[in-house]
mmCIF file of C-alpha atoms in Angstrom:
data_model
loop_
_atom_site.group_PDB
_atom_site.id
_atom_site.type_symbol
_atom_site.label_atom_id
_atom_site.label_comp_id
_atom_site.label_asym_id
_atom_site.label_seq_id
_atom_site.Cartn_x
_atom_site.Cartn_y
_atom_site.Cartn_z
ATOM 1 C CA UNK U 84 -5.289 -130.873 104.324
ATOM 2 C CA UNK U 85 -8.769 -132.374 103.787
ATOM 3 C CA UNK U 86 -7.687 -135.799 102.592
ATOM 4 C CA UNK U 87 -5.653 -134.497 99.659
ATOM 5 C CA UNK U 88 -2.805 -136.529 98.187
ATOM 6 C CA UNK U 89 -0.367 -134.668 100.429
ATOM 7 C CA UNK U 90 -2.392 -135.671 103.480
ATOM 8 C CA UNK U 91 -2.457 -139.300 102.321
ATOM 9 C CA UNK U 92 1.327 -139.261 101.908
ATOM 10 C CA UNK U 93 1.638 -138.238 105.565
ATOM 11 C CA UNK U 94 -0.822 -140.980 106.538
ATOM 12 C CA UNK U 95 1.315 -143.514 104.640
ATOM 13 C CA UNK U 96 4.418 -142.499 106.593
ATOM 14 C CA UNK U 97 2.462 -142.700 109.844
ATOM 15 C CA UNK U 98 1.185 -146.157 108.858
ATOM 16 C CA UNK U 99 4.737 -147.374 108.185
ATOM 17 C CA UNK U 100 5.909 -146.068 111.550
ATOM 18 C CA UNK U 101 3.040 -147.671 113.481
ATOM 19 C CA UNK U 102 3.261 -151.055 111.728
ATOM 20 C CA UNK U 103 6.887 -151.713 110.748
ATOM 21 C CA UNK U 104 8.259 -149.368 113.390
ATOM 22 C CA UNK U 105 6.041 -150.222 116.365
ATOM 23 C CA UNK U 106 4.350 -153.512 115.574
ATOM 24 C CA UNK U 107 0.734 -152.372 115.437
ATOM 25 C CA UNK U 108 -1.902 -154.094 113.332
ATOM 26 C CA UNK U 109 -1.437 -153.890 109.562
ATOM 27 C CA UNK U 110 -5.208 -153.669 109.077
ATOM 28 C CA UNK U 111 -6.557 -151.046 111.486
ATOM 29 C CA UNK U 112 -10.098 -149.772 111.731
ATOM 30 C CA UNK U 113 -10.631 -146.290 110.313
ATOM 31 C CA UNK U 114 -12.705 -143.780 112.257
ATOM 32 C CA UNK U 115 -14.027 -140.995 110.032
ATOM 33 C CA UNK U 116 -15.671 -138.033 111.738
ATOM 34 C CA UNK U 117 -17.017 -135.181 109.601
ATOM 35 C CA UNK U 118 -14.206 -134.009 107.268
ATOM 36 C CA UNK U 119 -12.344 -137.184 108.290
ATOM 37 C CA UNK U 120 -14.488 -138.981 105.737
ATOM 38 C CA UNK U 121 -12.270 -137.482 103.025
ATOM 39 C CA UNK U 122 -9.111 -138.881 104.637
ATOM 40 C CA UNK U 123 -10.536 -142.302 105.489
ATOM 41 C CA UNK U 124 -12.141 -143.147 102.160
ATOM 42 C CA UNK U 125 -9.419 -141.698 99.953
ATOM 43 C CA UNK U 126 -6.766 -143.545 101.971
ATOM 44 C CA UNK U 127 -8.836 -146.743 101.836
ATOM 45 C CA UNK U 128 -9.095 -146.445 98.060
ATOM 46 C CA UNK U 129 -5.330 -145.970 97.844
ATOM 47 C CA UNK U 130 -4.557 -148.963 100.087
ATOM 48 C CA UNK U 131 -7.709 -151.122 100.471
ATOM 49 C CA UNK U 132 -5.654 -154.047 101.781
ATOM 50 C CA UNK U 133 -4.756 -151.992 104.851
ATOM 51 C CA UNK U 134 -8.296 -151.327 106.081
ATOM 52 C CA UNK U 135 -10.179 -153.624 108.459
ATOM 53 C CA UNK U 136 -13.353 -151.496 108.422
ATOM 54 C CA UNK U 137 -14.564 -147.908 108.364
ATOM 55 C CA UNK U 138 -16.768 -146.418 111.076
ATOM 56 C CA UNK U 139 -17.966 -142.933 110.138
ATOM 57 C CA UNK U 140 -19.866 -140.214 112.005
ATOM 58 C CA UNK U 141 -21.525 -137.622 109.681
ATOM 59 C CA UNK U 142 -18.650 -138.008 107.184
ATOM 60 C CA UNK U 143 -17.848 -135.667 104.308
ATOM 61 C CA UNK U 144 -17.963 -137.745 101.130
ATOM 62 C CA UNK U 145 -18.136 -134.986 98.535
ATOM 63 C CA UNK U 146 -16.115 -131.751 98.304
ATOM 64 C CA UNK U 147 -18.844 -130.238 96.119
ATOM 65 C CA UNK U 148 -21.171 -130.605 99.122
ATOM 66 C CA UNK U 149 -18.746 -129.539 101.864
ATOM 67 C CA UNK U 150 -16.949 -127.182 101.913
ATOM 68 C CA UNK U 151 -18.309 -125.778 98.640
ATOM 69 C CA UNK U 152 -22.001 -125.537 99.567
ATOM 70 C CA UNK U 153 -21.651 -124.636 103.252
ATOM 71 C CA UNK U 154 -21.493 -120.854 103.825
ATOM 72 C CA UNK U 155 -19.502 -121.188 107.032
ATOM 73 C CA UNK U 156 -16.576 -123.004 105.436
ATOM 74 C CA UNK U 157 -14.855 -120.294 103.399
ATOM 75 C CA UNK U 158 -11.525 -121.015 105.057
ATOM 76 C CA UNK U 159 -11.825 -124.734 104.385
ATOM 77 C CA UNK U 160 -12.852 -124.017 100.790
ATOM 78 C CA UNK U 161 -9.589 -122.142 100.394
ATOM 79 C CA UNK U 162 -7.758 -125.122 101.897
ATOM 80 C CA UNK U 163 -9.444 -127.466 99.421
ATOM 81 C CA UNK U 164 -8.389 -125.311 96.474
ATOM 82 C CA UNK U 165 -4.846 -125.070 97.848
ATOM 83 C CA UNK U 166 -4.157 -128.669 98.852
ATOM 84 C CA UNK U 167 -5.923 -130.326 95.928
ATOM 85 C CA UNK U 168 -4.378 -127.891 93.465
ATOM 86 C CA UNK U 169 -7.671 -126.694 92.007
ATOM 87 C CA UNK U 170 -7.382 -123.517 89.962
ATOM 88 C CA UNK U 171 -10.941 -122.505 90.754
ATOM 89 C CA UNK U 172 -14.258 -123.639 92.180
ATOM 90 C CA UNK U 173 -15.326 -125.116 88.845
ATOM 91 C CA UNK U 174 -12.420 -127.574 88.975
ATOM 92 C CA UNK U 175 -13.419 -128.581 92.499
ATOM 93 C CA UNK U 176 -17.008 -129.067 91.362
ATOM 94 C CA UNK U 177 -15.900 -131.345 88.513
ATOM 95 C CA UNK U 178 -13.469 -133.375 90.653
ATOM 96 C CA UNK U 179 -14.027 -137.142 90.497
ATOM 97 C CA UNK U 180 -11.774 -138.340 93.276
ATOM 98 C CA UNK U 181 -14.273 -137.826 96.084
ATOM 99 C CA UNK U 182 -15.233 -140.711 98.375
ATOM 100 C CA UNK U 183 -18.594 -140.982 96.563
ATOM 101 C CA UNK U 184 -16.612 -141.530 93.339
ATOM 102 C CA UNK U 185 -14.410 -144.222 94.886
ATOM 103 C CA UNK U 186 -17.189 -146.690 95.694
ATOM 104 C CA UNK U 187 -16.056 -149.142 92.963
ATOM 105 C CA UNK U 188 -12.747 -149.650 94.795
ATOM 106 C CA UNK U 189 -14.472 -149.931 98.181
ATOM 107 C CA UNK U 190 -17.011 -152.403 96.790
ATOM 108 C CA UNK U 191 -14.346 -154.625 95.228
ATOM 109 C CA UNK U 192 -12.373 -154.653 98.478
ATOM 110 C CA UNK U 193 -15.543 -155.584 100.441
ATOM 111 C CA UNK U 194 -14.551 -153.203 103.260
ATOM 112 C CA UNK U 195 -17.149 -153.316 106.094
ATOM 113 C CA UNK U 196 -18.784 -149.890 106.503
ATOM 114 C CA UNK U 197 -20.941 -148.307 109.202
ATOM 115 C CA UNK U 198 -22.147 -144.680 109.158
ATOM 116 C CA UNK U 199 -24.064 -142.713 111.773
ATOM 117 C CA UNK U 200 -25.842 -139.646 110.371
ATOM 118 C CA UNK U 201 -28.452 -137.016 111.190
ATOM 119 C CA UNK U 202 -31.240 -136.467 108.684
ATOM 120 C CA UNK U 203 -31.383 -132.771 109.661
ATOM 121 C CA UNK U 204 -27.676 -132.201 108.964
ATOM 122 C CA UNK U 205 -27.369 -129.143 106.707
ATOM 123 C CA UNK U 206 -23.577 -128.889 107.057
ATOM 124 C CA UNK U 207 -22.909 -132.293 105.491
ATOM 125 C CA UNK U 208 -26.296 -133.198 103.967
ATOM 126 C CA UNK U 209 -26.802 -136.994 103.951
ATOM 127 C CA UNK U 210 -28.374 -137.007 100.464
ATOM 128 C CA UNK U 211 -25.173 -135.611 98.956
ATOM 129 C CA UNK U 212 -22.802 -137.681 101.068
ATOM 130 C CA UNK U 213 -23.582 -140.889 102.976
ATOM 131 C CA UNK U 214 -26.878 -141.746 101.273
ATOM 132 C CA UNK U 215 -25.464 -141.055 97.813
ATOM 133 C CA UNK U 216 -22.417 -143.195 98.597
ATOM 134 C CA UNK U 217 -24.629 -146.034 99.830
ATOM 135 C CA UNK U 218 -26.781 -145.838 96.709
ATOM 136 C CA UNK U 219 -23.735 -146.108 94.456
ATOM 137 C CA UNK U 220 -22.258 -148.870 96.586
ATOM 138 C CA UNK U 221 -25.422 -150.958 96.459
ATOM 139 C CA UNK U 222 -25.552 -150.654 92.679
ATOM 140 C CA UNK U 223 -22.105 -152.256 92.681
ATOM 141 C CA UNK U 224 -23.242 -155.125 94.906
ATOM 142 C CA UNK U 225 -21.774 -153.670 98.106
ATOM 143 C CA UNK U 226 -23.438 -152.647 101.353
ATOM 144 C CA UNK U 227 -23.217 -150.023 104.069
ATOM 145 C CA UNK U 228 -24.733 -150.126 107.546
ATOM 146 C CA UNK U 229 -26.343 -146.713 108.124
ATOM 147 C CA UNK U 230 -27.746 -145.606 111.495
ATOM 148 C CA UNK U 231 -29.897 -142.479 111.308
ATOM 149 C CA UNK U 232 -31.356 -140.075 113.814
ATOM 150 C CA UNK U 233 -34.064 -137.617 112.902
ATOM 151 C CA UNK U 234 -32.449 -134.428 114.187
ATOM 152 C CA UNK U 235 -29.063 -133.223 115.365
ATOM 153 C CA UNK U 236 -28.576 -130.268 117.687
ATOM 154 C CA UNK U 237 -29.842 -126.895 116.508
ATOM 155 C CA UNK U 238 -26.599 -125.088 117.380
ATOM 156 C CA UNK U 239 -24.625 -127.468 115.112
ATOM 157 C CA UNK U 240 -27.162 -127.182 112.263
ATOM 158 C CA UNK U 241 -27.982 -130.856 112.760
ATOM 159 C CA UNK U 242 -24.370 -131.961 112.346
ATOM 160 C CA UNK U 243 -23.740 -133.161 115.933
ATOM 161 C CA UNK U 244 -25.821 -135.292 118.321
ATOM 162 C CA UNK U 245 -25.650 -137.896 121.047
ATOM 163 C CA UNK U 246 -24.413 -140.999 119.282
ATOM 164 C CA UNK U 247 -27.059 -143.714 118.933
ATOM 165 C CA UNK U 248 -26.283 -147.428 119.191
ATOM 166 C CA UNK U 249 -22.769 -146.780 120.477
ATOM 167 C CA UNK U 250 -22.440 -150.333 121.814
ATOM 168 C CA UNK U 251 -23.337 -151.782 118.411
ATOM 169 C CA UNK U 252 -20.809 -149.477 116.752
ATOM 170 C CA UNK U 253 -18.105 -150.644 119.153
ATOM 171 C CA UNK U 254 -19.013 -154.247 118.381
ATOM 172 C CA UNK U 255 -18.826 -153.487 114.658
ATOM 173 C CA UNK U 256 -15.245 -152.257 115.043
ATOM 174 C CA UNK U 257 -14.238 -155.137 117.313
ATOM 175 C CA UNK U 258 -15.799 -157.707 114.998
ATOM 176 C CA UNK U 259 -13.728 -156.634 112.023
ATOM 177 C CA UNK U 260 -10.437 -155.568 113.595
ATOM 178 C CA UNK U 261 -7.852 -156.755 116.096
ATOM 179 C CA UNK U 262 -5.598 -154.734 118.348
ATOM 180 C CA UNK U 263 -2.837 -157.317 118.452
ATOM 181 C CA UNK U 264 -1.898 -160.334 116.313
ATOM 182 C CA UNK U 265 -4.381 -163.148 116.930
ATOM 183 C CA UNK U 266 -1.976 -165.232 118.982
ATOM 184 C CA UNK U 267 -1.446 -162.327 121.398
ATOM 185 C CA UNK U 268 -4.936 -160.833 121.615
ATOM 186 C CA UNK U 269 -6.067 -160.743 125.248
ATOM 187 C CA UNK U 270 -9.710 -159.762 124.817
ATOM 188 C CA UNK U 271 -12.470 -161.336 122.785
ATOM 189 C CA UNK U 272 -16.072 -160.149 122.696
ATOM 190 C CA UNK U 273 -18.558 -162.864 121.832
ATOM 191 C CA UNK U 274 -22.312 -162.296 122.084
ATOM 192 C CA UNK U 275 -22.109 -159.349 124.458
ATOM 193 C CA UNK U 276 -24.225 -158.809 127.568
ATOM 194 C CA UNK U 277 -27.370 -157.444 125.971
ATOM 195 C CA UNK U 278 -29.799 -159.733 127.822
ATOM 196 C CA UNK U 279 -28.664 -158.773 131.307
ATOM 197 C CA UNK U 280 -28.122 -155.127 130.400
ATOM 198 C CA UNK U 281 -31.640 -154.740 129.005
ATOM 199 C CA UNK U 282 -33.081 -156.285 132.170
ATOM 200 C CA UNK U 283 -30.984 -154.039 134.415
ATOM 201 C CA UNK U 284 -32.136 -150.981 132.452
ATOM 202 C CA UNK U 285 -35.806 -151.914 132.889
ATOM 203 C CA UNK U 286 -35.454 -152.078 136.662
ATOM 204 C CA UNK U 287 -37.033 -154.605 139.020
ATOM 205 C CA UNK U 288 -35.208 -157.609 140.469
ATOM 206 C CA UNK U 289 -31.932 -158.990 139.095
ATOM 207 C CA UNK U 290 -29.380 -161.535 140.226
ATOM 208 C CA UNK U 291 -25.626 -161.516 139.679
ATOM 209 C CA UNK U 292 -23.409 -164.432 140.759
ATOM 210 C CA UNK U 293 -19.642 -164.488 141.270
ATOM 211 C CA UNK U 294 -18.203 -167.963 140.673
ATOM 212 C CA UNK U 295 -14.555 -168.888 140.990
ATOM 213 C CA UNK U 296 -11.670 -168.910 143.423
ATOM 214 C CA UNK U 297 -10.294 -166.181 145.662
ATOM 215 C CA UNK U 298 -10.459 -163.538 142.921
ATOM 216 C CA UNK U 299 -14.246 -163.688 142.875
ATOM 217 C CA UNK U 300 -14.657 -164.714 146.534
ATOM 218 C CA UNK U 301 -12.625 -161.981 148.206
ATOM 219 C CA UNK U 302 -13.595 -158.350 148.592
ATOM 220 C CA UNK U 303 -12.075 -155.469 146.709
ATOM 221 C CA UNK U 304 -12.710 -156.121 143.021
ATOM 222 C CA UNK U 305 -16.089 -157.755 143.678
ATOM 223 C CA UNK U 306 -17.156 -154.845 145.910
ATOM 224 C CA UNK U 307 -16.347 -152.377 143.131
ATOM 225 C CA UNK U 308 -18.338 -154.384 140.592
ATOM 226 C CA UNK U 309 -21.379 -154.473 142.862
ATOM 227 C CA UNK U 310 -21.067 -150.726 143.490
ATOM 228 C CA UNK U 311 -20.844 -150.165 139.729
ATOM 229 C CA UNK U 312 -24.121 -151.995 139.086
ATOM 230 C CA UNK U 313 -25.979 -150.212 141.888
ATOM 231 C CA UNK U 314 -24.817 -146.798 140.659
ATOM 232 C CA UNK U 315 -25.501 -147.402 136.967
ATOM 233 C CA UNK U 316 -28.882 -149.097 137.400
ATOM 234 C CA UNK U 317 -30.472 -147.357 140.427
ATOM 235 C CA UNK U 318 -33.999 -148.667 139.732
ATOM 236 C CA UNK U 319 -32.859 -152.305 139.860
ATOM 237 C CA UNK U 320 -32.893 -154.328 143.079
ATOM 238 C CA UNK U 321 -29.784 -156.508 142.801
ATOM 239 C CA UNK U 322 -29.220 -159.790 144.555
ATOM 240 C CA UNK U 323 -25.480 -160.488 144.554
ATOM 241 C CA UNK U 324 -24.417 -164.032 145.337
ATOM 242 C CA UNK U 325 -20.841 -164.892 146.277
ATOM 243 C CA UNK U 326 -20.279 -168.436 145.019
ATOM 244 C CA UNK U 327 -16.504 -168.176 145.128
ATOM 245 C CA UNK U 328 -14.351 -170.693 147.019
ATOM 246 C CA UNK U 329 -10.642 -169.855 147.222
ATOM 247 C CA UNK U 330 -8.079 -172.105 145.528
ATOM 248 C CA UNK U 331 -10.589 -174.121 143.498
ATOM 249 C CA UNK U 332 -10.040 -174.588 139.762
ATOM 250 C CA UNK U 333 -12.334 -175.284 136.834
ATOM 251 C CA UNK U 334 -13.091 -178.951 137.480
ATOM 252 C CA UNK U 335 -14.678 -178.612 140.961
ATOM 253 C CA UNK U 336 -16.577 -175.522 139.792
ATOM 254 C CA UNK U 337 -18.137 -177.572 136.991
ATOM 255 C CA UNK U 338 -19.395 -180.142 139.501
ATOM 256 C CA UNK U 339 -20.760 -177.659 142.037
ATOM 257 C CA UNK U 340 -22.227 -175.112 139.637
ATOM 258 C CA UNK U 341 -25.824 -176.336 139.518
ATOM 259 C CA UNK U 342 -26.167 -176.381 143.303
ATOM 260 C CA UNK U 343 -24.104 -173.302 144.189
ATOM 261 C CA UNK U 344 -25.194 -171.002 141.347
ATOM 262 C CA UNK U 345 -28.650 -172.134 140.262
ATOM 263 C CA UNK U 346 -29.748 -174.093 143.335
ATOM 264 C CA UNK U 347 -31.606 -171.186 144.918
ATOM 265 C CA UNK U 348 -34.327 -171.192 142.285
ATOM 266 C CA UNK U 349 -34.006 -167.472 141.514
ATOM 267 C CA UNK U 350 -33.231 -166.770 137.839
ATOM 268 C CA UNK U 351 -29.607 -165.729 137.345
ATOM 269 C CA UNK U 352 -29.040 -162.858 134.938
ATOM 270 C CA UNK U 353 -25.262 -162.587 134.946
ATOM 271 C CA UNK U 354 -22.381 -164.789 136.078
ATOM 272 C CA UNK U 355 -18.774 -163.682 136.560
ATOM 273 C CA UNK U 356 -16.558 -166.773 136.407
ATOM 274 C CA UNK U 357 -12.810 -167.100 136.956
ATOM 275 C CA UNK U 358 -10.994 -170.366 137.504
ATOM 276 C CA UNK U 359 -7.913 -170.449 135.283
ATOM 277 C CA UNK U 360 -5.664 -168.946 137.954
ATOM 278 C CA UNK U 361 -6.200 -172.053 140.078
ATOM 279 C CA UNK U 362 -6.030 -174.618 137.284
ATOM 280 C CA UNK U 363 -2.357 -174.971 138.189
ATOM 281 C CA UNK U 364 -3.811 -177.499 140.652
ATOM 282 C CA UNK U 365 -3.700 -179.875 137.704
ATOM 283 C CA UNK U 366 0.083 -179.441 137.308
ATOM 284 C CA UNK U 367 1.803 -182.788 136.940
ATOM 285 C CA UNK U 368 -1.299 -184.687 135.877
ATOM 286 C CA UNK U 369 -0.781 -186.505 132.561
ATOM 287 C CA UNK U 370 -3.929 -184.820 131.192
ATOM 288 C CA UNK U 371 -3.461 -181.423 132.911
ATOM 289 C CA UNK U 372 -4.478 -179.375 129.863
ATOM 290 C CA UNK U 373 -7.536 -181.539 129.173
ATOM 291 C CA UNK U 374 -8.671 -181.206 132.787
ATOM 292 C CA UNK U 375 -8.450 -177.400 132.629
ATOM 293 C CA UNK U 376 -10.197 -177.245 129.270
ATOM 294 C CA UNK U 377 -13.002 -179.705 130.026
ATOM 295 C CA UNK U 378 -13.563 -178.198 133.468
ATOM 296 C CA UNK U 379 -14.036 -174.709 132.047
ATOM 297 C CA UNK U 380 -16.134 -175.990 129.157
ATOM 298 C CA UNK U 381 -18.314 -177.797 131.678
ATOM 299 C CA UNK U 382 -18.892 -174.561 133.566
ATOM 300 C CA UNK U 383 -19.759 -172.613 130.414
ATOM 301 C CA UNK U 384 -21.968 -175.337 128.941
ATOM 302 C CA UNK U 385 -23.954 -175.604 132.165
ATOM 303 C CA UNK U 386 -24.478 -171.855 132.377
ATOM 304 C CA UNK U 387 -25.407 -171.639 128.697
ATOM 305 C CA UNK U 388 -28.153 -174.189 129.308
ATOM 306 C CA UNK U 389 -29.926 -171.287 131.020
ATOM 307 C CA UNK U 390 -30.359 -169.258 127.866
ATOM 308 C CA UNK U 391 -31.234 -166.002 129.665
ATOM 309 C CA UNK U 392 -27.995 -165.954 131.662
ATOM 310 C CA UNK U 393 -25.082 -163.849 130.411
ATOM 311 C CA UNK U 394 -21.449 -164.654 131.201
ATOM 312 C CA UNK U 395 -18.343 -162.606 131.875
ATOM 313 C CA UNK U 396 -15.533 -165.138 131.557
ATOM 314 C CA UNK U 397 -12.167 -164.149 133.015
ATOM 315 C CA UNK U 398 -8.825 -165.908 132.851
ATOM 316 C CA UNK U 399 -5.879 -164.942 135.050
ATOM 317 C CA UNK U 400 -2.395 -166.418 135.073
ATOM 318 C CA UNK U 401 -0.871 -167.667 138.323
ATOM 319 C CA UNK U 402 2.403 -166.056 139.364
ATOM 320 C CA UNK U 403 4.156 -169.419 139.323
ATOM 321 C CA UNK U 404 3.701 -169.465 135.537
ATOM 322 C CA UNK U 405 5.218 -166.037 134.943
ATOM 323 C CA UNK U 406 8.711 -167.488 134.501
ATOM 324 C CA UNK U 407 7.644 -169.769 131.646
ATOM 325 C CA UNK U 408 5.605 -166.925 130.152
ATOM 326 C CA UNK U 409 8.715 -164.750 130.184
ATOM 327 C CA UNK U 410 10.531 -167.498 128.286
ATOM 328 C CA UNK U 411 7.857 -167.406 125.553
ATOM 329 C CA UNK U 412 6.274 -170.636 126.780
ATOM 330 C CA UNK U 413 2.485 -170.469 127.036
ATOM 331 C CA UNK U 414 1.211 -172.179 130.226
ATOM 332 C CA UNK U 415 -1.526 -174.715 129.564
ATOM 333 C CA UNK U 416 -3.954 -172.748 131.751
ATOM 334 C CA UNK U 417 -3.601 -169.879 129.302
ATOM 335 C CA UNK U 418 -3.434 -172.013 126.186
#
């Protein structure tokens, strides 16, 4: 239905079901691919308070560009006339409810935007769609992050391509949106792992350390992680160091970190650290939560002193705390 009012009415009912009916986020990220640009931007203009951000891949922003000016879209042109209620092509051409016309609403709402486009796209030409929208947006004081590639595939007339900067696009979505309410979100991406990843991609020598209790010390999960790195970065010679000691919590890790992780003299590129599962060792201490917090902060602060070392920080709950968790009490090791 090409983002017509009828399509937006269906989207509104779907939104109500997913939020009020199923408890999903009231401000989701919108993903707009090709003709999805019509749906995303027209829905965002209708309900700007509902949109966390818009990520778009070669989006249609102008019906007078697509489907009107693309010879291969005669069926979709008929759909546009039908669902928008245009009497003829002239009415479509004069329509002023396109995404490019809705930039004032988008600018006022300050919705974060990121587009990925191909400069050789003749199906949805950037000059009539994304670049025109960005120009209008910037005149209104807004902004749009645009990632361009020179050429898309020949068989798609430049419209499709291997997505560039996919990691940055994922970070863009994660930065502006949440999957669950903040108090229940289980995953938080901070600065990413770009330092270690770039080194692994270049090849040469690299060092990865596993620090923590039995989760990092024992085989199984750790073996799979090491196999993952060897398979994904075949030109890199990895040194994997097992610095895990079962049953230890955050506090002893903080005291032994310099010797057991950095004592060998070889630069460490990446550290996996898990200690929360064993911070139940502090149970019954009058300052049990402070011990867990300061112990973990000590570990992180010491690692961060080596500014070229990335961190994957994991927190697991011990089974003895599952009962209190089930009673809606948050164990201090989680808190």
